[in-house]
Structures are given as structure tokens and as C-alpha cells.
Tab-separated table of C-alpha atoms and ligand atoms in Angstrom:
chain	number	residue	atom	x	y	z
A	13	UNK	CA	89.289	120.072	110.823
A	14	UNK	CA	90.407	122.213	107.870
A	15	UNK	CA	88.458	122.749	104.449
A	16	UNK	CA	88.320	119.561	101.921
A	17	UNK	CA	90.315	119.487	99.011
A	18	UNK	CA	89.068	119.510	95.930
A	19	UNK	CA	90.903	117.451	93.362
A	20	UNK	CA	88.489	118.063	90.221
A	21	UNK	CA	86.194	120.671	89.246
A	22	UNK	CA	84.386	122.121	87.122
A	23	UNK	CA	84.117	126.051	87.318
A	24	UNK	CA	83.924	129.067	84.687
A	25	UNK	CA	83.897	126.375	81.682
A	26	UNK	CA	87.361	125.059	82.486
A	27	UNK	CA	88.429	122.025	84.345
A	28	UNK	CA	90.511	122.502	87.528
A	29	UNK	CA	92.662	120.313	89.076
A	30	UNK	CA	94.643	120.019	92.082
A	31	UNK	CA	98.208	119.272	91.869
A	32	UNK	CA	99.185	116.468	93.637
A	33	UNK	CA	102.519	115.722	92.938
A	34	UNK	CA	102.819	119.303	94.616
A	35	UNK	CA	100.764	117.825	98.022
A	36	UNK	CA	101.661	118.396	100.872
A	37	UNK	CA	103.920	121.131	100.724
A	38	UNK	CA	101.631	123.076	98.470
A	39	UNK	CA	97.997	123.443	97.721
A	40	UNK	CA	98.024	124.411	93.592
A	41	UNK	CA	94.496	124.140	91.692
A	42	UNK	CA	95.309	124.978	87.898
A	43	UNK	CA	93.262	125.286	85.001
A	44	UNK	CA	93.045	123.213	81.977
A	45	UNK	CA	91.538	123.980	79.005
A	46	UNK	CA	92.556	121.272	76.049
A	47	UNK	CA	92.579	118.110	75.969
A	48	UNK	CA	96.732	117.495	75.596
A	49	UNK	CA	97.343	119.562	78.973
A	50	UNK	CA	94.658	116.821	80.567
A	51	UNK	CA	96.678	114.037	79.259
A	52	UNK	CA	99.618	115.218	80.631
A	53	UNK	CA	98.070	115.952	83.617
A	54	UNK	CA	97.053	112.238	83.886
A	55	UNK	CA	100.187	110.960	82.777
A	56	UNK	CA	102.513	113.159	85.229
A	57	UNK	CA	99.976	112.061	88.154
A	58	UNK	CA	98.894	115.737	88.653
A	59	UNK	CA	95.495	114.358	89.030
A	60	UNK	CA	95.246	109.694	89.585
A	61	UNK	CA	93.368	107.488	91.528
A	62	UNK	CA	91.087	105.278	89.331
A	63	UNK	CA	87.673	107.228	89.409
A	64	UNK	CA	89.875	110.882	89.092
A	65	UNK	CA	91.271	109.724	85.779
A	66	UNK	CA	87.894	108.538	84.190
A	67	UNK	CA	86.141	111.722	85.429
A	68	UNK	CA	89.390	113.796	84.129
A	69	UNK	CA	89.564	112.231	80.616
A	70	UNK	CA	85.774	112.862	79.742
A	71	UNK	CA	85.920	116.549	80.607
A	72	UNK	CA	88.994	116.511	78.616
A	73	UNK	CA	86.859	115.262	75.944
A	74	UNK	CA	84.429	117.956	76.065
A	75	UNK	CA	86.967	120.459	76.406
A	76	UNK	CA	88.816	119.127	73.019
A	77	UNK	CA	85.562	120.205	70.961
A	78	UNK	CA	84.170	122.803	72.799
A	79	UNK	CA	85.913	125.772	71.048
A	80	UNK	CA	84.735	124.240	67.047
A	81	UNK	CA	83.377	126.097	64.932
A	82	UNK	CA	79.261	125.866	65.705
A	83	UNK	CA	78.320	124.893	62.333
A	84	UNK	CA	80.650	122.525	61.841
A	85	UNK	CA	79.359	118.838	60.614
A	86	UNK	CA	78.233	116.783	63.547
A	87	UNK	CA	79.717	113.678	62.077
A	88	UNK	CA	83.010	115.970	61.389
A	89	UNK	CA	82.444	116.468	65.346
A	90	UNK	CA	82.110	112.559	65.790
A	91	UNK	CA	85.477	112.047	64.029
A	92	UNK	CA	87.196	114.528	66.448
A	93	UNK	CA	86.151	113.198	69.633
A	94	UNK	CA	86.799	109.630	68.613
A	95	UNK	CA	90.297	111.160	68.063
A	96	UNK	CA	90.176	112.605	71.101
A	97	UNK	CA	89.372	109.393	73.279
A	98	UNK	CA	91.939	107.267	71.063
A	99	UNK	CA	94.642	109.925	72.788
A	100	UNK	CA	93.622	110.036	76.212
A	101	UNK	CA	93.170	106.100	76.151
A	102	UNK	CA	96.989	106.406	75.815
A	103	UNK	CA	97.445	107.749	78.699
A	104	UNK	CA	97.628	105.331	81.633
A	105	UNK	CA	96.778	101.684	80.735
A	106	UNK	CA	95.602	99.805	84.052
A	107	UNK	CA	92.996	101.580	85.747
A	108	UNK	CA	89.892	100.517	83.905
A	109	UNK	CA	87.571	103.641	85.099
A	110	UNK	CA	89.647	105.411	81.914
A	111	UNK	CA	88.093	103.524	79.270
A	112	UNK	CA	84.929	102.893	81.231
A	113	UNK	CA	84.796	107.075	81.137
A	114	UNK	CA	85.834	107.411	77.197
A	115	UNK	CA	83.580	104.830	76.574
A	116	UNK	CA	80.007	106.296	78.177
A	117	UNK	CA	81.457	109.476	76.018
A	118	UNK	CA	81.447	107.969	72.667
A	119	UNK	CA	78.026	106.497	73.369
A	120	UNK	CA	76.787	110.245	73.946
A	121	UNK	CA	74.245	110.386	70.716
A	122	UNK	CA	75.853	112.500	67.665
A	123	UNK	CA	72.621	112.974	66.059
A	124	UNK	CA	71.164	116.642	67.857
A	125	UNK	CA	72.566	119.701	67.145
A	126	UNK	CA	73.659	119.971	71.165
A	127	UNK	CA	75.943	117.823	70.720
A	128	UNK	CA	78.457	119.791	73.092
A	129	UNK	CA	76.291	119.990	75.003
A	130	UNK	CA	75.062	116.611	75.734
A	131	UNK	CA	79.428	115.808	76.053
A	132	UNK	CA	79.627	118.241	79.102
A	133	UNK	CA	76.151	116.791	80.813
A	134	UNK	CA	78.045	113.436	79.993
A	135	UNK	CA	81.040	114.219	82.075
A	136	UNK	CA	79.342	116.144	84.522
A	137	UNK	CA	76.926	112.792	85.082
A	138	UNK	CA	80.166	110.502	85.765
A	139	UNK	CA	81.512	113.468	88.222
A	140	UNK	CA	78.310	113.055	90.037
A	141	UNK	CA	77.576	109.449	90.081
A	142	UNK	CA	80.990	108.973	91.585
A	143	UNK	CA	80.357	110.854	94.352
A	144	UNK	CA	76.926	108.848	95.108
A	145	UNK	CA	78.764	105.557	94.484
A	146	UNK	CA	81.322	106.057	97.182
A	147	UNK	CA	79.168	107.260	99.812
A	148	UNK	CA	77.544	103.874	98.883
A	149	UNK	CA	80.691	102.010	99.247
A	150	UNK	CA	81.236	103.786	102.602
A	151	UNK	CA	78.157	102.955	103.914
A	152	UNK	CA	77.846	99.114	102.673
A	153	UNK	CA	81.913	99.250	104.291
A	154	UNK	CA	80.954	100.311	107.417
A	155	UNK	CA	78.259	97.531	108.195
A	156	UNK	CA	81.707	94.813	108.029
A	157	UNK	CA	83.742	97.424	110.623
A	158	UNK	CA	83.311	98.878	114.122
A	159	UNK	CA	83.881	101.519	116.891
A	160	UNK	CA	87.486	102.059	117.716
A	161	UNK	CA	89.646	99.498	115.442
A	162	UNK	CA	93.009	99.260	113.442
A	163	UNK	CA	92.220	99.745	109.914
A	164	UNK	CA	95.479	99.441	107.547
A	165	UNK	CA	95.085	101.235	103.775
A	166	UNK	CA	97.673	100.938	101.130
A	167	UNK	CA	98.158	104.273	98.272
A	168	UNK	CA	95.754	106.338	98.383
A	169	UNK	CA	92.069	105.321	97.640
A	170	UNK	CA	90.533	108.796	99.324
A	171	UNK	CA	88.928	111.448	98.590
A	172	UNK	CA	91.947	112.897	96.199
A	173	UNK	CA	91.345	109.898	93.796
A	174	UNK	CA	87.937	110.469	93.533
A	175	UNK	CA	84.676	112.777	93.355
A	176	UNK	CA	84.487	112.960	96.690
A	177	UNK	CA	84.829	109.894	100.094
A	178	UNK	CA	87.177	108.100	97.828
A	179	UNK	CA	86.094	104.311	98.163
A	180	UNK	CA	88.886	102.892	100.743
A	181	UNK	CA	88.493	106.021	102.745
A	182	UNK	CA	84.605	106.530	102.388
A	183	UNK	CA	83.771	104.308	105.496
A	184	UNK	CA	86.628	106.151	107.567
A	185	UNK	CA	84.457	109.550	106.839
A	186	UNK	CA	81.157	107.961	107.415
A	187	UNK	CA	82.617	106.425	110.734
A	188	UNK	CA	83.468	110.083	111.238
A	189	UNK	CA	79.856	111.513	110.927
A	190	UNK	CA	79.146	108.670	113.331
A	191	UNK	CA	81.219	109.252	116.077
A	192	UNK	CA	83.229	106.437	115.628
A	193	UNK	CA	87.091	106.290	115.431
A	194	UNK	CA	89.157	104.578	113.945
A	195	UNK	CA	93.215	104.340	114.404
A	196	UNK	CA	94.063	103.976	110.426
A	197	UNK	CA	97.444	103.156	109.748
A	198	UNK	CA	98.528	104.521	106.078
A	199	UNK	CA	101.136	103.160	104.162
A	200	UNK	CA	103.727	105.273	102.718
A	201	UNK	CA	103.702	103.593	99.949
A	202	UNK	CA	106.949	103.408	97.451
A	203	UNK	CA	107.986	104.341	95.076
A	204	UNK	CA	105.064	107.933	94.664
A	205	UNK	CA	104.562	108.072	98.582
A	206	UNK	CA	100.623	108.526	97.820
A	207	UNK	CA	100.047	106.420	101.314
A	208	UNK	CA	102.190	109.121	103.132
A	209	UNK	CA	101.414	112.666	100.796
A	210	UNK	CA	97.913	112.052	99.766
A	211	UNK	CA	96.123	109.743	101.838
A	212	UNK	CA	97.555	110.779	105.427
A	213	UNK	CA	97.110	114.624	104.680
A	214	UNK	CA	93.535	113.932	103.607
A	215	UNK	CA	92.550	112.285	106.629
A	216	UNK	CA	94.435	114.616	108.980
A	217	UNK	CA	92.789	117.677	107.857
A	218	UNK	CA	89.623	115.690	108.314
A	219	UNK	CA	90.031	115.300	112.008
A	220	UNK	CA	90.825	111.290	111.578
A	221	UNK	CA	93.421	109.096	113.462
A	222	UNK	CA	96.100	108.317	110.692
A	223	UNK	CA	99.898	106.951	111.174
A	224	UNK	CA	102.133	106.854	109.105
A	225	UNK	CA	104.576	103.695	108.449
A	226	UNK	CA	106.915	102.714	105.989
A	227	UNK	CA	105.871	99.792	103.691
A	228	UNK	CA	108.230	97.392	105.646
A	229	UNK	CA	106.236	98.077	108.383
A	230	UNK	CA	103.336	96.669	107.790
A	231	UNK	CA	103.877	93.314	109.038
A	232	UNK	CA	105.300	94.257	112.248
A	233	UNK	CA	102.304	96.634	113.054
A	234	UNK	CA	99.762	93.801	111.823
A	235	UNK	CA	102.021	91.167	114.295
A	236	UNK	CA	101.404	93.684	117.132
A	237	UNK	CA	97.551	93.053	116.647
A	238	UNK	CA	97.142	97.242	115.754
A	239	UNK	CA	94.923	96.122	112.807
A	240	UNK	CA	92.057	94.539	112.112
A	241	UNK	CA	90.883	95.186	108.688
A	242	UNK	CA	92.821	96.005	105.710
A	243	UNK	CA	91.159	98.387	103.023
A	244	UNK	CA	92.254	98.906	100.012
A	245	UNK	CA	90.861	100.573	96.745
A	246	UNK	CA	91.036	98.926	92.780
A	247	UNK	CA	92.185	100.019	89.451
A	248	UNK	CA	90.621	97.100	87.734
A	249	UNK	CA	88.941	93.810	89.035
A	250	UNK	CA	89.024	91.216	86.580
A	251	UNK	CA	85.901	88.826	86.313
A	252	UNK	CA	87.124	85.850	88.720
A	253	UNK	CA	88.240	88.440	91.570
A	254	UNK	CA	91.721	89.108	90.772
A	255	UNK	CA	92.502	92.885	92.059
A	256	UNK	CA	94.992	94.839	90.007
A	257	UNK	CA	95.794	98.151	92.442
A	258	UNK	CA	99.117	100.197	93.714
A	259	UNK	CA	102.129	98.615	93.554
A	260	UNK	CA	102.501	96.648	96.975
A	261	UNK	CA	99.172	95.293	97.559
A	262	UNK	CA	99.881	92.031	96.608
A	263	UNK	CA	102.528	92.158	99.945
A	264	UNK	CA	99.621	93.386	102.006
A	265	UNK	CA	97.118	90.951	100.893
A	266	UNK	CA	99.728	88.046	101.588
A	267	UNK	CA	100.118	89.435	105.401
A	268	UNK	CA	97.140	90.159	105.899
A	269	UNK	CA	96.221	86.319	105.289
A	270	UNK	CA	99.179	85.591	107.145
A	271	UNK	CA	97.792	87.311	110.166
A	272	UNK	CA	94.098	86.425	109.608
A	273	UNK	CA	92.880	90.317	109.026
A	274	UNK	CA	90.196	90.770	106.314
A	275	UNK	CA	91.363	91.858	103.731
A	276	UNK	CA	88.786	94.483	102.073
A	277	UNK	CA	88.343	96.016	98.309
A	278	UNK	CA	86.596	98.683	97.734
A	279	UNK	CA	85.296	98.464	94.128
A	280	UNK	CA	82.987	101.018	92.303
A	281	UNK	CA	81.533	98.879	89.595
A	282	UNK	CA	83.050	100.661	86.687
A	283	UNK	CA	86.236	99.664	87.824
A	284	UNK	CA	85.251	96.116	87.576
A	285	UNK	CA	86.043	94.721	84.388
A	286	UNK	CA	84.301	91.560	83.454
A	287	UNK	CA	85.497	91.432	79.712
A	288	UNK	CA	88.947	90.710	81.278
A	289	UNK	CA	88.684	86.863	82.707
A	290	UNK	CA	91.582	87.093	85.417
A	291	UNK	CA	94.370	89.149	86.789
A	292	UNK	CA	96.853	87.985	84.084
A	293	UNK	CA	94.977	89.862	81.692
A	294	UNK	CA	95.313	93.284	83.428
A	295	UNK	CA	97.642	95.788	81.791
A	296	UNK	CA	100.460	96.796	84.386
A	297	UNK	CA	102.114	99.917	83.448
A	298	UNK	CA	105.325	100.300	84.332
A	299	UNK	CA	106.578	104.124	84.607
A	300	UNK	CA	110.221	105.539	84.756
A	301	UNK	CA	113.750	104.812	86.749
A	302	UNK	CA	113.597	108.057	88.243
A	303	UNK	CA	110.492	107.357	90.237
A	304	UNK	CA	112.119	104.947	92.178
A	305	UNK	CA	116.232	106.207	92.570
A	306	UNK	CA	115.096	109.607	92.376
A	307	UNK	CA	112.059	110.104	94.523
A	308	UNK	CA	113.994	111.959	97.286
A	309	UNK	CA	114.884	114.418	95.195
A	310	UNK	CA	118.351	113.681	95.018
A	311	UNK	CA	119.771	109.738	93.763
A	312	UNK	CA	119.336	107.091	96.147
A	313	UNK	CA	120.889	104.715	94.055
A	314	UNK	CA	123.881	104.645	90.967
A	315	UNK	CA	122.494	106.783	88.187
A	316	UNK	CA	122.822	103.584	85.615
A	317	UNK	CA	121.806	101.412	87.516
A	318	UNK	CA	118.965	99.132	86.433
A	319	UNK	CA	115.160	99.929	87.928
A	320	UNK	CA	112.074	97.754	87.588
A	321	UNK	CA	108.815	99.870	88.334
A	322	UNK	CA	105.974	98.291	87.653
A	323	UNK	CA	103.073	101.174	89.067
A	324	UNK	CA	100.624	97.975	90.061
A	325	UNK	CA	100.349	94.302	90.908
A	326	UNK	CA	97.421	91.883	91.435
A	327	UNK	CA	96.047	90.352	94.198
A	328	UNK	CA	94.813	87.060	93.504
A	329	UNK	CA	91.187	86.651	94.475
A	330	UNK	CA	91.604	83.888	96.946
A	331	UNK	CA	93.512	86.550	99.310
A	332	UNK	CA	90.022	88.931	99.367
A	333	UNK	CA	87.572	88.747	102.305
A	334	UNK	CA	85.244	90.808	100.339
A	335	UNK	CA	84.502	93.097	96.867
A	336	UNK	CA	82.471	96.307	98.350
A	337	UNK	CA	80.628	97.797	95.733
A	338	UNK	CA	78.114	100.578	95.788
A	339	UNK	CA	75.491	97.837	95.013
A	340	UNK	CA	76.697	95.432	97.627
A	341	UNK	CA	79.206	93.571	99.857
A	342	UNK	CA	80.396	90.760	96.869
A	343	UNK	CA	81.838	87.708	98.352
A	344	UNK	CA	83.510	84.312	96.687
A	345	UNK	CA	82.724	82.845	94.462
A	346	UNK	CA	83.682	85.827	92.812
A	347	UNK	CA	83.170	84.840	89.430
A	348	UNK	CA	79.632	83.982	89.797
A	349	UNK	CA	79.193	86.944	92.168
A	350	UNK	CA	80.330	89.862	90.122
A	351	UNK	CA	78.334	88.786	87.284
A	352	UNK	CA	75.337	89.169	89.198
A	353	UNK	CA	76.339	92.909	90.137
A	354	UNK	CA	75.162	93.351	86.326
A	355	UNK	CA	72.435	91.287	85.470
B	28	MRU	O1	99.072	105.462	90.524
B	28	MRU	P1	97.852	105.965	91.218
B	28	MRU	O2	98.131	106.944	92.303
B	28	MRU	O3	96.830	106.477	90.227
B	28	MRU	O4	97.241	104.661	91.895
B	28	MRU	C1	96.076	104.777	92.674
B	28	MRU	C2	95.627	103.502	93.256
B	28	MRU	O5	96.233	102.473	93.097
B	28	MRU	C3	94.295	103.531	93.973
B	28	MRU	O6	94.289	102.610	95.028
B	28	MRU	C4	93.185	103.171	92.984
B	28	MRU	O7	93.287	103.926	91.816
B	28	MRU	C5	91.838	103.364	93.574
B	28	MRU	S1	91.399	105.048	93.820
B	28	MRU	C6	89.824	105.048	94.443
């Protein structure tokens, strides 16, 4: 087993990130220190995964008033971080945990002259809780899986999208702890390989059975009866049940009905979104040509050719066996169900 990597801290008043569109070749943390280089970071994927983002984006929040003057107006310093969070809403539109993040940081009270100060303890508090809600998730997981199976996971929903467990991988390092193994079989995951670069090098150097297969694999390895759970994590669950998450779910979810495997989400509840009634209503973002005819690092298809790359779909609620949350194992109806989660 080799030391855990780290994807967000914070250290010596400056947020630090791992770069993981550098992984695996390279282990790079950098520094950043305003609020623009943490947008980019989002937007380029240095740092993604649902809960990463919404922890990123409220240190990046802090870190874009920090250096003010100490005098200046506190309402002054209301306007600027309203500024702030209008930017770094821009950044990437589907995973929910973003605005759930900028949100708890505009609620931080203007009115005492700490103001700062209270913004850091703010993003600090969503670093934390993060943590505490995916060991949650892991553990509520665990209680639907057991000793020795095939789990399949699609992206990367691990420990490098999160605080710390990630939420599809959470049960897989609790299992761990436990003595129990499981063979997980991680998708590669087109076009940003996060299946194959992220999620397979995080389990590996935690001492856990992972393969690696190509998308178009998937059935074939579920046909062979080498699975018997799918996992997957969420960038935003609409109120009915609908799952928006990595690009290729949807195909998972449809085999994995097909083959009569569970089909698991692993939801922290700030990435469920009940103001948004169904999957229809989730914002897909769609990022550039090169992603997908220039991923190998040379072109693997005509230069002007045309490229459709939406970064997400949705998996229609009927296709889930289950919504784990750190509050509990949600079932259908999910409408009724999730609701409760907040009451
Ligand atoms: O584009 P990405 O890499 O940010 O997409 C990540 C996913 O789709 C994850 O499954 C999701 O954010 C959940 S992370 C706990």
C-alpha cells in the first residue's frame, strides 16, 4: 500500500491541489492563491468530481477576499464575494455540489467584523463534513454488499473527487479495513479516462483488487457473471430519482438491468437537488472536440470532423436499485423518499 493522495488541502493559507489531468504519470500538488487560477483549475479538470469542486470553489471564495484591505466596508466585502460566487458558478454547470458550496458561502453572516474569517471556517466546515458524509455512505454501502464479489464502477467517484473515501469507492475502503475483498472492475471511461487514470490508480495504491476494461467491455464482463453490483457516484439527483453523472452511465445502468445487477448510487445529500423535478432539468455540459479526437495525444479522428461531447447523461430513476446517502439507503418511490431525507 503506498501513501493516499491528497487532492485538496489546505496548508500555509493557500489552497493546494493535485493535478489530475497530470495522474498517473505524475504526482503535481500546486498552489493556488486567487480565485481565477481556482476557476481554471475547475474548468481544466485539474481538480473534479462533484464534492472536489464544491469544496474547491468556497476556498476560492475565501481566497478572492482574503488579501482586502482590513478596514474595508463589510457590505463593500459582501459585494465582492457575491462577485466572486457569480464567477465560479460559471465554471462547470452540472454537478450541483458547486452551487450547493457557493451557496452555504453567501449565507456566511456579513454583519461581524471577522468576516474572513467566518468565509475560511465556512469552507473548511464543507471540507470536513465531506469527509464524515462518505465514510457514512461507505458504511450504509457496505450493509447491501459482501465478502469476495464483482463490483463494477464507472469515472471516478473515489477518493480524488472528494475529501476523502469518495462515495462510490468509500465501501471498497471500508471493505478494506474489514478484511473483505472485493474484485472491482473500473471502467476506463471515454472520452477523460478518469475510470482508468484516477479511479484504478487510487485503488491500486490502496492495496484493492481493480481491473481495468474498456467501456465496451462492460457488458461482456457483466454476461460472464464477474459482477454483482454496480456503483456509481452523482453529480446531481433530481427530485423523482433521475441521476445525472459521467458520461456513460446511462449504458451501464441499461446493462446492468439487462443482466439483473443492482445498480447502486452513491449520493451525498448536497448533491441531491430537489428544486430540480426530473433529469430533463439537469444542465449537461458539453466540453470541447479535442477531448474526444485528441485524447491520445495525437488525432484519432479527421481534424474537422464533427464531435458531440456531452461530459454527462442521466439515468432514469426506474434503472436504480438504490440512492445511498450518508443518512440512509433511499429506495423507490424516489420522489417521496428523497423528500424525506430533508424533512
Ligand atoms: O467530469 P468529472 O470527472 O468531474 O465527473 C465526475 C463524475 O461524474 C463523478 O462520478 C461524480 O462527480 C461523483 S464524484 C464523488
Amino acid at each position: 500500500m503506498t501513501e493516499a493522495l491528497n487532492p485538496i488541502q489546505w496548508k500555509n493559507n493557500a489552497l493546494v491541489l493535485l493535478d489530475q489531468t497530470k495522474l498517473p504519470n505524475e504526482i503535481v500538488y500546486e498552489e493556488f492563491t486567487t480565485v481565477e487560477s481556482v476557476w481554471d483549475a475547475i474548468v481544466t479538470m485539474k481538480v473534479r468530481g462533484a464534492p472536489a469542486i464544491g469544496v474547491a470553489a468556497a476556498y476560492a471564495v475565501y481566497l478572492g477576499v482574503r488579501d482586502l484591505k482590513p478596514d474595508l466596508d463589510q457590505t463593500v466585502l459582501g459585494k465582492v464575494v457575491q462577485k466572486h460566487v457569480a464567477y465560479l458558478a460559471t465554471s462547470r454547470p452540472t454537478a450541483v455540489n458547486l452551487f450547493w458550496a457557493l451557496e452555504r458561502m453567501t449565507a456566511v453572516k456579513i454583519t461581524d467584523a471577522s468576516y474572513k474569517e467566518a468565509l475560511l471556517a465556512e469552507a473548511q466546515a464543507i471540507h470536513k463534513e465531506d469527509e464524515e458524509i462518505n465514510r457514512m455512505i461507505g458504511e450504509n454501502l457496505l450493509t447491501l454488499l459482501s465478502d469476495g464479489i464483482g463490483i463494477l464502477t464507472h469515472c471516478n467517484a473515489g477518493a480524488l473527487a472528494t475529501s476523502k473515501y469518495g462515495t462510490a469507492t468509500a465501501p471498497m475502503y471500508l471493505a478494506k479495513e474489514k478484511g473483505w475483498n472485493f474484485k472491482v472492475y473500473a471502467d476506463e471511461t471515454r472520452p477523460r479516462l478518469q475510470g482508468s487514470t484516477l479511479t484504478a490508480l487510487e485503488l491500486s495504491r490502496a492495496g484493492i483488487d481493480v481491473t481495468v476494461i474498456t467501456d465496451s467491455m462492460a457488458a461482456m464482463v457483466m454476461s460472464q457473471g464477474k459482477v454483482q453490483a454496480v456503483i456509481v457516484g452523482c453529480d446531481r439527483v433530481a427530485a423523482n430519482g433521475d441521476t445525472a453523472n459521467k458520461i456513460g452511465t446511462l449504458g451501464v445502468s441499461i446493462l446492468a438491468k439487462h443482466y439483473g445487477i443492482p445498480f447502486y448510487v452513491a449520493a451525498p445529500t448536497p448533491t441531491i437537488d430537489l428544486n430540480t423535478p426530473n433529469g430533463a432539468g439537469i444542465p449537461i455540459e458539453e466540453r470541447h472536440k479535442s477531448e474526444v479526437i485528441e485524447g491520445f495525444g495525437k488525432l484519432t479522428a479527421p481534424a474537422d470532423v464533427k464531435v458531440y461531447n456531452p461530459a454527462f447523461d442521466v439515468t432514469p430513476a426506474q434503472h436504480i436499485t438504490a440512492i445511498i446517502t450518508e443518512k440512509g439507503i433511499v429506495r423507490a418511490p424516489y420522489g417521496e423518499n428523497l423528500e424525506k431525507l430533508f424533512s
